[in-house]
Short mmCIF file of C-alpha atoms and ligand atoms in Angstrom, two decimals:
data_model
loop_
_atom_site.label_atom_id
_atom_site.label_comp_id
_atom_site.label_asym_id
_atom_site.label_seq_id
_atom_site.Cartn_x
_atom_site.Cartn_y
_atom_site.Cartn_z
CA UNK A 1 -8.25 -63.93 -32.79
CA UNK A 2 -4.78 -64.72 -31.55
CA UNK A 3 -2.71 -62.64 -30.10
CA UNK A 4 0.82 -63.46 -29.09
CA UNK A 5 3.03 -60.13 -29.28
CA UNK A 6 6.40 -58.31 -27.95
CA UNK A 7 8.80 -55.81 -26.51
CA UNK A 8 11.72 -56.89 -29.16
CA UNK A 9 14.71 -54.45 -27.07
CA UNK A 10 18.80 -54.02 -27.72
CA UNK A 11 20.29 -54.17 -24.13
CA UNK A 12 22.82 -50.96 -25.56
CA UNK A 13 21.03 -48.46 -23.31
CA UNK A 14 18.98 -46.98 -21.21
CA UNK A 15 15.34 -47.24 -21.64
CA UNK A 16 13.15 -44.48 -22.67
CA UNK A 17 9.71 -42.67 -24.01
CA UNK A 18 9.54 -44.92 -27.22
CA UNK A 19 10.81 -48.50 -26.07
CA UNK A 20 8.80 -47.79 -22.66
CA UNK A 21 5.33 -46.85 -26.12
CA UNK A 22 6.50 -49.86 -28.02
CA UNK A 23 6.68 -52.07 -24.92
CA UNK A 24 2.74 -50.86 -22.92
CA UNK A 25 1.20 -50.65 -26.21
CA UNK A 26 2.19 -54.31 -26.79
CA UNK A 27 1.60 -54.99 -23.83
CA UNK A 28 -2.04 -53.34 -23.66
CA UNK A 29 -3.22 -55.31 -27.36
CA UNK A 30 -2.23 -58.20 -25.56
CA UNK A 31 -4.76 -57.38 -22.75
CA UNK A 32 -7.41 -56.10 -24.65
CA UNK A 33 -10.46 -56.82 -25.29
CA UNK A 34 -9.62 -57.95 -28.52
CA UNK A 35 -6.61 -60.70 -26.87
CA UNK A 36 -10.07 -61.85 -24.48
CA UNK A 37 -11.31 -63.88 -27.74
CA UNK A 38 -7.38 -65.28 -28.05
CA UNK A 39 -7.56 -68.60 -25.64
CA UNK A 40 -3.91 -67.89 -24.49
CA UNK A 41 -2.54 -64.18 -25.46
CA UNK A 42 0.52 -63.27 -24.61
CA UNK A 43 2.91 -60.63 -24.14
CA UNK A 44 6.67 -60.96 -23.93
CA UNK A 45 10.21 -59.74 -23.74
CA UNK A 46 12.77 -60.75 -25.99
CA UNK A 47 16.55 -59.49 -25.69
CA UNK A 48 17.85 -58.71 -28.75
CA UNK A 49 21.56 -58.87 -27.45
CA UNK A 50 22.94 -59.67 -30.84
CA UNK A 51 25.11 -56.59 -31.12
CA UNK A 52 27.93 -57.60 -28.56
CA UNK A 53 29.99 -54.27 -29.10
CA UNK A 54 27.39 -52.53 -27.60
CA UNK A 55 25.93 -54.98 -24.64
CA UNK A 56 26.06 -53.69 -21.62
CA UNK A 57 24.69 -55.96 -18.55
CA UNK A 58 23.89 -52.36 -17.06
CA UNK A 59 21.07 -51.61 -19.23
CA UNK A 60 19.64 -55.35 -19.13
CA UNK A 61 19.17 -54.36 -15.22
CA UNK A 62 17.79 -50.60 -16.34
CA UNK A 63 15.24 -52.32 -18.45
CA UNK A 64 13.81 -54.68 -15.30
CA UNK A 65 14.38 -52.07 -13.26
CA UNK A 66 12.14 -49.74 -15.44
CA UNK A 67 8.88 -51.95 -15.81
CA UNK A 68 9.13 -53.10 -12.70
CA UNK A 69 9.21 -49.61 -11.83
CA UNK A 70 6.05 -48.78 -14.05
CA UNK A 71 4.79 -51.66 -13.24
CA UNK A 72 4.35 -53.05 -16.44
CA UNK A 73 4.43 -57.27 -16.51
CA UNK A 74 5.61 -59.67 -19.61
CA UNK A 75 3.55 -63.50 -19.89
CA UNK A 76 6.28 -64.66 -21.02
CA UNK A 77 10.97 -64.01 -20.40
CA UNK A 78 13.86 -64.11 -19.57
CA UNK A 79 13.63 -63.38 -16.25
CA UNK A 80 9.92 -65.57 -15.88
CA UNK A 81 10.44 -68.36 -18.59
CA UNK A 82 7.39 -70.02 -21.61
CA UNK A 83 7.05 -72.37 -23.94
CA UNK A 84 9.17 -70.62 -25.88
CA UNK A 85 13.13 -70.25 -23.53
CA UNK A 86 15.61 -68.81 -23.86
CA UNK A 87 13.66 -65.71 -24.52
CA UNK A 88 17.87 -64.21 -24.96
CA UNK A 89 19.20 -64.38 -29.24
CA UNK A 90 22.70 -65.05 -27.26
CA UNK A 91 21.11 -68.36 -26.12
CA UNK A 92 19.47 -69.62 -29.48
CA UNK A 93 22.93 -68.93 -31.09
CA UNK A 94 22.56 -72.47 -32.60
CA UNK A 95 18.61 -72.00 -33.86
CA UNK A 96 19.92 -68.81 -36.24
CA UNK A 97 22.88 -70.97 -37.47
CA UNK A 98 20.23 -74.11 -38.51
CA UNK A 99 17.87 -71.86 -40.37
CA UNK A 100 20.61 -69.96 -41.73
CA UNK A 101 21.33 -73.21 -43.55
CA UNK A 102 17.41 -73.83 -45.09
CA UNK A 103 18.06 -69.91 -46.87
CA UNK A 104 21.79 -71.62 -48.15
CA UNK A 105 20.00 -74.70 -49.29
CA UNK A 106 17.07 -73.11 -50.68
CA UNK A 107 19.38 -70.81 -52.47
CA UNK A 108 17.67 -67.54 -50.84
CA UNK A 109 20.98 -66.27 -49.18
CA UNK A 110 25.02 -66.95 -49.86
CA UNK A 111 28.26 -66.54 -48.74
CA UNK A 112 30.57 -63.41 -48.58
CA UNK A 113 33.63 -63.58 -48.59
CA UNK A 114 34.87 -59.66 -49.43
CA UNK A 115 36.85 -58.40 -46.08
CA UNK A 116 36.10 -54.92 -44.73
CA UNK A 117 38.67 -52.83 -46.26
CA UNK A 118 36.85 -54.16 -49.93
CA UNK A 119 33.37 -53.01 -48.46
CA UNK A 120 34.70 -49.84 -47.07
CA UNK A 121 36.75 -49.11 -51.04
CA UNK A 122 32.73 -49.46 -52.64
CA UNK A 123 31.20 -47.70 -49.60
CA UNK A 124 33.38 -44.96 -50.62
CA UNK A 125 33.57 -44.59 -54.68
CA UNK A 126 29.54 -45.27 -54.41
CA UNK A 127 29.73 -42.21 -52.75
CA UNK A 128 31.85 -40.28 -54.53
CA UNK A 129 30.27 -41.31 -58.00
CA UNK A 130 26.33 -40.01 -56.77
CA UNK A 131 24.92 -43.33 -59.17
CA UNK A 132 22.35 -43.51 -55.71
CA UNK A 133 23.52 -46.35 -55.40
CA UNK A 134 24.06 -47.75 -52.26
CA UNK A 135 25.36 -50.63 -50.22
CA UNK A 136 26.71 -53.81 -51.05
CA UNK A 137 27.53 -54.70 -55.25
CA UNK A 138 25.92 -58.25 -54.17
CA UNK A 139 30.22 -59.31 -55.40
CA UNK A 140 29.74 -62.63 -53.73
CA UNK A 141 26.06 -63.23 -55.11
CA UNK A 142 27.26 -65.26 -57.65
CA UNK A 143 30.33 -67.41 -56.13
CA UNK A 144 29.30 -70.84 -57.27
CA UNK A 145 28.08 -73.20 -54.32
CA UNK A 146 30.75 -75.77 -54.19
CA UNK A 147 33.25 -72.80 -54.46
CA UNK A 148 31.84 -71.20 -51.75
CA UNK A 149 31.61 -74.15 -49.76
CA UNK A 150 34.78 -75.18 -49.91
CA UNK A 151 36.36 -71.79 -48.86
CA UNK A 152 34.12 -71.58 -46.62
CA UNK A 153 35.71 -75.36 -45.25
CA UNK A 154 39.14 -73.51 -46.05
CA UNK A 155 38.93 -71.26 -42.53
CA UNK A 156 37.83 -68.16 -45.08
CA UNK A 157 36.18 -65.53 -42.79
CA UNK A 158 32.43 -64.99 -44.17
CA UNK A 159 29.74 -64.20 -43.52
CA UNK A 160 25.60 -64.86 -45.15
CA UNK A 161 23.69 -62.29 -46.72
CA UNK A 162 20.16 -62.50 -48.13
CA UNK A 163 19.61 -62.03 -51.66
CA UNK A 164 16.75 -59.51 -52.53
CA UNK A 165 15.12 -60.10 -55.50
CA UNK A 166 16.22 -58.04 -58.32
CA UNK A 167 12.69 -56.81 -59.35
CA UNK A 168 9.67 -57.96 -57.80
CA UNK A 169 7.54 -55.96 -55.61
CA UNK A 170 7.35 -56.56 -51.88
CA UNK A 171 4.51 -55.33 -49.97
CA UNK A 172 2.66 -55.87 -46.69
CA UNK A 173 -0.26 -54.69 -45.31
CA UNK A 174 0.68 -52.14 -42.49
CA UNK A 175 -2.84 -52.09 -39.53
CA UNK A 176 -2.04 -48.37 -39.52
CA UNK A 177 -0.89 -47.74 -42.44
CA UNK A 178 -2.29 -50.03 -44.93
CA UNK A 179 -0.93 -51.73 -47.33
CA UNK A 180 3.17 -50.84 -48.99
CA UNK A 181 4.58 -52.05 -51.50
CA UNK A 182 8.63 -51.65 -51.77
CA UNK A 183 9.79 -52.22 -55.31
CA UNK A 184 12.47 -54.57 -54.37
CA UNK A 185 15.39 -52.64 -56.46
CA UNK A 186 15.42 -50.29 -53.41
CA UNK A 187 16.01 -52.40 -50.68
CA UNK A 188 18.42 -52.38 -49.00
CA UNK A 189 20.83 -54.75 -51.27
CA UNK A 190 21.63 -58.09 -49.82
CA UNK A 191 21.86 -57.28 -46.08
CA UNK A 192 24.20 -59.26 -43.23
CA UNK A 193 22.46 -62.18 -41.62
CA UNK A 194 25.22 -64.36 -40.18
CA UNK A 195 28.31 -62.22 -39.22
CA UNK A 196 31.88 -63.61 -39.09
CA UNK A 197 31.57 -64.03 -35.01
CA UNK A 198 28.56 -66.68 -36.03
CA UNK A 199 26.30 -63.93 -34.40
CA UNK A 200 22.77 -63.47 -36.65
CA UNK A 201 22.25 -59.67 -37.60
CA UNK A 202 18.92 -58.14 -36.02
CA UNK A 203 16.96 -59.40 -39.16
CA UNK A 204 17.64 -62.90 -38.50
CA UNK A 205 17.06 -63.75 -35.31
CA UNK A 206 14.29 -60.90 -35.09
CA UNK A 207 12.48 -62.70 -37.99
CA UNK A 208 13.50 -66.20 -36.77
CA UNK A 209 12.81 -65.91 -33.47
CA UNK A 210 9.03 -64.19 -34.10
CA UNK A 211 8.31 -67.14 -36.07
CA UNK A 212 9.14 -69.83 -33.38
CA UNK A 213 7.93 -68.22 -30.61
CA UNK A 214 4.48 -67.72 -32.56
CA UNK A 215 3.87 -63.88 -32.49
CA UNK A 216 0.88 -62.72 -34.18
CA UNK A 217 1.29 -59.38 -34.17
CA UNK A 218 4.27 -56.79 -34.88
CA UNK A 219 3.97 -53.81 -33.12
CA UNK A 220 6.54 -51.51 -33.33
CA UNK A 221 8.44 -47.65 -33.66
CA UNK A 222 8.00 -46.34 -36.97
CA UNK A 223 11.72 -45.84 -37.62
CA UNK A 224 11.74 -50.04 -38.42
CA UNK A 225 9.77 -49.67 -40.97
CA UNK A 226 11.92 -49.87 -43.72
CA UNK A 227 13.49 -53.29 -42.42
CA UNK A 228 10.16 -54.74 -43.06
CA UNK A 229 10.08 -55.02 -46.74
CA UNK A 230 13.42 -56.90 -45.41
CA UNK A 231 11.74 -58.89 -43.08
CA UNK A 232 8.68 -59.63 -45.76
CA UNK A 233 11.63 -61.15 -47.84
CA UNK A 234 12.97 -63.66 -45.45
CA UNK A 235 9.50 -65.23 -44.48
CA UNK A 236 9.63 -65.71 -47.82
CA UNK A 237 12.65 -67.88 -48.43
CA UNK A 238 11.30 -70.21 -45.43
CA UNK A 239 8.43 -70.21 -47.03
CA UNK A 240 6.31 -68.51 -43.32
CA UNK A 241 3.38 -66.93 -43.24
CA UNK A 242 4.59 -62.86 -41.43
CA UNK A 243 3.14 -62.29 -38.60
CA UNK A 244 0.58 -58.80 -38.56
CA UNK A 245 2.37 -55.23 -39.04
CA UNK A 246 1.88 -52.64 -36.67
CA UNK A 247 4.12 -49.37 -36.78
CA UNK A 248 3.51 -46.94 -33.95
CA UNK A 249 3.22 -43.08 -35.20
CA UNK A 250 6.24 -41.08 -34.39
CA UNK A 251 6.75 -39.76 -30.72
CA UNK A 252 8.18 -36.00 -31.37
CA UNK A 253 8.95 -33.14 -29.25
CA UNK A 254 6.31 -29.62 -29.71
CA UNK A 255 8.26 -28.25 -32.22
CA UNK A 256 7.40 -31.03 -34.84
CA UNK A 257 11.08 -32.63 -34.30
CA UNK A 258 12.01 -36.31 -33.18
CA UNK A 259 11.54 -36.82 -29.46
CA UNK A 260 14.72 -36.37 -28.15
CA UNK A 261 17.24 -34.88 -24.94
CA UNK A 262 17.02 -31.24 -26.30
CA UNK A 263 13.14 -31.05 -25.40
CA UNK A 264 13.91 -32.66 -21.95
CA UNK A 265 14.11 -35.84 -20.45
CA UNK A 266 13.21 -38.61 -22.44
CA UNK A 267 14.67 -41.34 -20.25
CA UNK A 268 12.55 -43.46 -17.88
CA UNK A 269 15.10 -42.64 -15.08
CA UNK A 270 15.39 -39.43 -15.37
CA UNK A 271 11.28 -38.93 -14.38
CA UNK A 272 11.66 -40.85 -11.74
CA UNK A 273 15.04 -38.59 -10.56
CA UNK A 274 12.66 -35.72 -11.76
CA UNK A 275 9.50 -37.36 -9.21
CA UNK A 276 7.19 -38.41 -11.20
CA UNK A 277 5.27 -41.35 -10.49
CA UNK A 278 5.68 -45.11 -12.54
CA UNK A 279 1.73 -44.81 -13.52
CA UNK A 280 1.23 -41.40 -14.12
CA UNK A 281 3.53 -42.09 -17.10
CA UNK A 282 2.06 -44.85 -18.01
CA UNK A 283 -0.87 -43.60 -17.63
CA UNK A 284 0.35 -40.61 -20.07
CA UNK A 285 2.50 -42.17 -23.23
CA UNK A 286 -0.67 -44.93 -23.23
CA UNK A 287 -1.55 -41.66 -25.20
CA UNK A 288 1.27 -41.41 -27.57
CA UNK A 289 -1.00 -42.08 -30.98
CA UNK A 290 -3.91 -44.02 -29.22
CA UNK A 291 -7.41 -42.89 -28.51
CA UNK A 292 -9.44 -43.93 -25.90
CA UNK A 293 -12.86 -43.07 -24.50
CA UNK A 294 -14.16 -39.53 -24.59
CA UNK A 295 -14.09 -37.64 -21.75
CA UNK A 296 -11.13 -39.05 -19.43
CA UNK A 297 -7.92 -38.56 -18.59
CA UNK A 298 -7.06 -40.86 -15.47
CA UNK A 299 -7.40 -44.46 -16.52
CA UNK A 300 -6.04 -47.66 -14.40
CA UNK A 301 -3.60 -50.40 -16.11
CA UNK A 302 -6.42 -51.97 -16.99
CA UNK A 303 -9.38 -50.32 -17.96
CA UNK A 304 -6.34 -48.55 -20.56
CA UNK A 305 -6.73 -52.31 -21.34
CA UNK A 306 -9.96 -52.35 -21.77
CA UNK A 307 -10.36 -49.37 -24.35
CA UNK A 308 -7.48 -50.39 -26.41
CA UNK A 309 -7.90 -51.06 -29.78
CA UNK A 310 -5.51 -50.73 -32.58
CA UNK A 311 -8.16 -49.16 -34.37
CA UNK A 312 -8.32 -46.40 -32.48
CA UNK A 313 -4.50 -45.47 -33.40
CA UNK A 314 -3.63 -42.68 -35.07
CA UNK A 315 -1.98 -41.72 -38.06
CA UNK A 316 -0.37 -38.68 -37.04
CA UNK A 317 2.92 -38.30 -34.94
CA UNK A 318 1.66 -38.12 -31.40
CA UNK A 319 3.72 -34.72 -29.40
CA UNK A 320 5.06 -35.42 -25.88
CA UNK A 321 3.74 -32.49 -24.10
CA UNK A 322 5.39 -32.53 -20.66
CA UNK A 323 2.45 -29.92 -19.05
CA UNK A 324 0.15 -32.93 -19.92
CA UNK A 325 2.62 -35.02 -18.57
CA UNK A 326 2.90 -32.78 -15.29
CA UNK A 327 -0.72 -33.02 -15.07
CA UNK A 328 -1.10 -36.51 -14.62
CA UNK A 329 1.90 -36.14 -12.23
CA UNK A 330 0.52 -33.75 -9.78
CA UNK A 331 -3.66 -35.56 -10.55
CA UNK A 332 -1.84 -38.93 -9.40
CA UNK A 333 -0.10 -37.80 -6.10
CA UNK A 334 -3.35 -35.79 -5.96
CA UNK A 335 -5.25 -39.18 -4.83
CA UNK A 336 -2.83 -41.15 -2.81
CA UNK A 337 -3.17 -41.74 0.33
CA UNK A 338 -1.47 -40.32 2.25
CA UNK A 339 0.43 -43.52 3.59
CA UNK A 340 1.26 -44.48 -0.46
CA UNK A 341 1.99 -41.28 -0.69
CA UNK A 342 4.63 -40.81 1.76
CA UNK A 343 5.75 -44.34 1.04
CA UNK A 344 6.52 -43.17 -2.14
CA UNK A 345 7.72 -39.14 -1.33
CA UNK A 346 10.04 -41.12 1.64
CA UNK A 347 13.43 -41.25 -0.88
CA UNK A 348 13.74 -37.85 -2.04
CA UNK A 349 13.11 -36.49 1.80
CA UNK A 350 15.80 -38.65 3.49
CA UNK A 351 18.31 -37.74 0.47
CA UNK A 352 17.12 -33.89 1.14
CA UNK A 353 18.50 -34.34 4.87
CA UNK A 354 15.00 -33.20 6.00
CA UNK A 355 14.77 -35.61 9.51
CA UNK A 356 17.15 -34.04 12.09
CA UNK A 357 15.45 -34.45 15.80
CA UNK A 358 12.29 -31.77 16.13
CA UNK A 359 13.31 -28.42 17.38
CA UNK A 360 16.43 -28.74 15.56
CA UNK A 361 17.74 -26.30 13.21
CA UNK A 362 18.51 -28.97 10.24
CA UNK A 363 22.69 -29.52 9.62
CA UNK A 364 24.81 -30.02 6.92
CA UNK A 365 25.21 -33.39 5.78
CA UNK A 366 22.22 -35.19 7.24
CA UNK A 367 21.18 -36.23 3.89
CA UNK A 368 20.53 -40.03 4.07
CA UNK A 369 19.13 -39.70 7.61
CA UNK A 370 16.23 -41.82 8.18
CA UNK A 371 13.24 -40.34 10.27
CA UNK A 372 12.44 -42.29 13.83
CA UNK A 373 9.23 -43.46 14.39
CA UNK A 374 7.69 -40.31 15.22
CA UNK A 375 9.46 -38.10 12.47
CA UNK A 376 7.59 -40.86 10.39
CA UNK A 377 4.53 -40.41 11.63
CA UNK A 378 4.76 -37.13 11.22
CA UNK A 379 5.90 -37.27 7.64
CA UNK A 380 2.83 -39.65 6.61
CA UNK A 381 -0.06 -37.52 8.12
CA UNK A 382 2.23 -34.40 6.60
CA UNK A 383 0.91 -35.73 3.44
CA UNK A 384 -2.49 -34.30 3.37
CA UNK A 385 -1.35 -31.24 4.04
CA UNK A 386 0.97 -31.18 0.64
CA UNK A 387 -0.33 -33.19 -1.86
CA UNK A 388 -2.93 -30.73 -3.30
CA UNK A 389 0.07 -28.25 -4.01
CA UNK A 390 2.94 -30.62 -5.97
CA UNK A 391 3.56 -31.82 -9.13
CA UNK A 392 6.45 -34.00 -7.80
CA UNK A 393 7.76 -35.98 -4.98
CA UNK A 394 10.83 -33.86 -5.29
CA UNK A 395 8.96 -31.13 -4.33
CA UNK A 396 7.54 -32.10 -1.41
CA UNK A 397 10.75 -32.50 1.53
CA UNK A 398 11.04 -28.72 0.74
CA UNK A 399 7.77 -28.19 1.50
CA UNK A 400 7.33 -29.93 4.88
CA UNK A 401 11.03 -29.56 6.20
CA UNK A 402 9.48 -27.28 8.61
CA UNK A 403 7.75 -29.86 10.12
CA UNK A 404 11.38 -31.97 11.20
CA UNK A 405 13.66 -28.49 11.72
CA UNK A 406 13.02 -24.82 12.75
CA UNK A 407 13.27 -22.67 9.72
CA UNK A 408 15.35 -19.53 9.69
CA UNK A 409 13.64 -17.44 10.55
CA UNK A 410 13.18 -14.14 7.45
CA UNK A 411 13.82 -11.10 7.98
CA UNK A 412 11.32 -8.78 10.01
CA UNK A 413 9.43 -7.15 6.97
CA UNK A 414 8.00 -11.09 6.01
CA UNK A 415 5.81 -10.34 9.16
CA UNK A 416 3.60 -7.74 8.25
CA UNK A 417 2.30 -6.50 5.14
CA UNK A 418 4.55 -4.57 2.60
CA UNK A 419 3.39 -1.39 2.98
CA UNK A 420 4.95 -1.25 6.92
CA UNK A 421 4.90 1.38 8.69
CA UNK A 422 5.36 1.59 13.00
CA UNK A 423 1.96 1.14 13.97
CA UNK A 424 2.15 -2.18 11.58
CA UNK A 425 5.05 -3.01 13.32
CA UNK A 426 3.73 -2.59 16.98
CA UNK A 427 0.28 -4.42 15.81
CA UNK A 428 2.22 -7.32 14.43
CA UNK A 429 4.02 -7.89 17.81
CA UNK A 430 0.53 -7.59 19.37
CA UNK A 431 -0.75 -10.29 17.35
CA UNK A 432 2.18 -12.32 17.12
CA UNK A 433 2.05 -12.29 21.22
CA UNK A 434 -2.07 -12.84 21.56
CA UNK A 435 -1.40 -15.44 18.70
CA UNK A 436 0.87 -17.99 21.24
CA UNK A 437 -1.03 -17.52 23.73
CA UNK A 438 -3.66 -19.46 21.33
CA UNK A 439 -1.28 -21.80 19.85
CA UNK A 440 -0.43 -23.06 23.09
CA UNK A 441 -4.09 -23.69 24.27
CA UNK A 442 -4.91 -25.25 20.74
CA UNK A 443 -3.57 -28.82 21.96
CA UNK A 444 -5.96 -31.74 20.53
CA UNK A 445 -7.92 -29.45 18.94
CA UNK A 446 -8.81 -31.04 15.45
CA UNK A 447 -7.94 -28.12 12.64
CA UNK A 448 -11.62 -27.36 12.29
CA UNK A 449 -11.87 -26.42 16.04
CA UNK A 450 -8.29 -24.63 15.42
CA UNK A 451 -9.86 -23.07 12.77
CA UNK A 452 -13.42 -22.10 14.75
CA UNK A 453 -11.98 -21.33 18.03
CA UNK A 454 -8.96 -19.12 16.77
CA UNK A 455 -11.76 -16.98 14.53
CA UNK A 456 -13.84 -16.96 17.48
CA UNK A 457 -11.07 -14.93 19.62
CA UNK A 458 -9.77 -13.22 16.15
CA UNK A 459 -13.62 -11.51 16.75
CA UNK A 460 -13.26 -11.39 20.49
CA UNK A 461 -9.58 -9.00 20.70
CA UNK A 462 -11.49 -7.15 17.94
CA UNK A 463 -8.42 -7.88 14.85
CA UNK A 464 -9.29 -9.60 11.11
CA UNK A 465 -8.66 -13.01 11.37
CA UNK A 466 -6.21 -12.94 8.60
CA UNK A 467 -3.53 -10.43 9.84
CA UNK A 468 -3.30 -12.48 12.74
CA UNK A 469 -2.40 -15.62 10.88
CA UNK A 470 0.03 -14.18 8.82
CA UNK A 471 2.74 -12.97 11.12
CA UNK A 472 1.64 -16.41 12.89
CA UNK A 473 2.36 -18.67 9.86
CA UNK A 474 5.65 -16.96 9.25
CA UNK A 475 7.24 -17.65 13.04
CA UNK A 476 5.58 -21.41 12.82
CA UNK A 477 6.23 -22.13 8.30
CA UNK A 478 9.26 -19.30 8.16
CA UNK A 479 7.68 -18.33 5.54
CA UNK A 480 4.13 -16.17 3.87
CA UNK A 481 3.24 -19.43 1.63
CA UNK A 482 2.99 -22.52 3.25
CA UNK A 483 1.29 -25.54 3.49
CA UNK A 484 -2.42 -25.06 6.06
CA UNK A 485 -1.66 -23.58 9.51
CA UNK A 486 -3.32 -25.73 11.17
CA UNK A 487 -2.08 -28.98 10.39
CA UNK A 488 0.79 -27.96 10.28
CA UNK A 489 0.43 -26.41 14.54
CA UNK A 490 -1.37 -29.36 14.52
CA UNK A 491 1.56 -31.87 13.92
CA UNK A 492 4.14 -29.81 15.21
CA UNK A 493 2.24 -29.52 18.52
CA UNK A 494 1.24 -27.10 21.06
CA UNK A 495 4.32 -26.64 22.85
CA UNK A 496 6.70 -26.42 19.46
CA UNK A 497 4.92 -24.76 17.98
CA UNK A 498 4.78 -21.87 20.49
CA UNK A 499 7.87 -22.08 20.93
CA UNK A 500 8.84 -20.94 17.39
CA UNK A 501 6.14 -17.58 17.87
CA UNK A 502 7.99 -16.33 21.02
CA UNK A 503 11.77 -17.17 19.05
CA UNK A 504 9.88 -14.82 16.45
CA UNK A 505 9.22 -12.28 19.12
CA UNK A 506 12.47 -11.93 20.29
CA UNK A 507 13.93 -11.38 16.94
CA UNK A 508 11.12 -8.79 16.02
CA UNK A 509 11.80 -6.90 19.37
CA UNK A 510 15.93 -7.26 19.03
CA UNK A 511 15.38 -6.52 15.58
CA UNK A 512 12.95 -3.68 14.55
CA UNK A 513 12.25 -2.88 10.90
N1 LIG B 1 15.55 -55.19 -31.69
C1 LIG B 1 15.20 -54.43 -32.49
C2 LIG B 1 14.80 -52.98 -30.99
O1 LIG B 1 15.07 -52.93 -30.14
C3 LIG B 1 13.45 -54.68 -32.42
C4 LIG B 1 12.71 -54.06 -33.26
C5 LIG B 1 11.31 -53.92 -33.39
O2 LIG B 1 10.60 -54.27 -33.00
O3 LIG B 1 10.97 -55.68 -34.63
O4 LIG B 1 14.05 -51.80 -30.97
#
């Protein structure tokens, strides 16, 4: 089957989960098995920037940044070109003007001269009468063609409206929802196709471009379903065959309401700032309304595409589960190499200001300081200590900060078991003194050798390994819970580690509990 599909956002807002899901499904479909049978399958980006009042170039930039970060690329689009360029609607105005003339000639559209004030009056009257009638009252539909042409020629402001048939039925087949029919009298009467500023509305530009760009499948959010009969009427007006439609299942929050800010982050930027990985987001979003093979959660984009099929879409709304997304994120973090993860986490660490000179206490205002080569090396290696322990990139800086600057020493009571007595206290001093000696002898040992060494020494001294490790951990990392101790000691080096233990000992002796 021939497949050309598209993502056609209006740059009137930041990219959010809904848009990403639409783009992703179009991408996957154009790379699916079905598409492989198609000679020149393509996924296209088209900017629908006809709403000039809400347009902002920053939203276009956000669109490019978002999809670059997610790793989703199009085959044709404003930035990559293609045989149907331009792919920005504001650069195609002449085309729409040409095509609307065809509709006027065929008597499928007409000029409307109603002023905004008149339209507002009708709206209010219709609302007040509770007649159930909405929209335009077709006032200008009966103006004879010649009269309309003369008024246009005299420079009277006007728009062009679509003639929705007064009776009959408009039907179309939706790949997910099946056959859908609308009574024409229930379709929004005579929507504007060309505005007085010469810009087309969404309906005209969308249909003309889908046709001219050879779009075979329109996969879009269900909120566009009510526009589809109108589009089908426009296709019929031109005598064109509509593409196949597939309105994707809604995306809801856990409470069954449409996903929105109330539920949590929805903007892709927010997810990025919160320490999500683009791949994790893509993998999770791919499941919003679609099924793949059973028993597998983590897929590459290519694997998703290979399994994607419109026949495996779910009719029921998809529920956005932040916990599940978090699970994906942690899973993706876990399988990164140290280098990959360090690269992803580094901007967060720089922002958090963890890179001061090793051995010094962290100062205020160190945000933005880049690591030197040695710190960078330690940061990369530290990834293996934390990758199993975090769900978000944003958690990494705080978890590894103690490797770059001395953590503030916690209260003396943190160094020994909660129900400490004077006996436990003096025992801790003894253990730490022993720990300091061991730590300074551990230089250049692998983590496994260091562990074996400390175990043997603990046995020899007749102390429990845990009792020896706990105060050592607090002294070196500043906390009772920390990344693995032996890896930490290795990265800090014997000398710096021993110094920390010494400082802890000094503190404990100076301020006994
Ligand atoms: N410009 C519309 C949007 O912002 C496109 C809808 C469609 O895919 O037809 O989503």
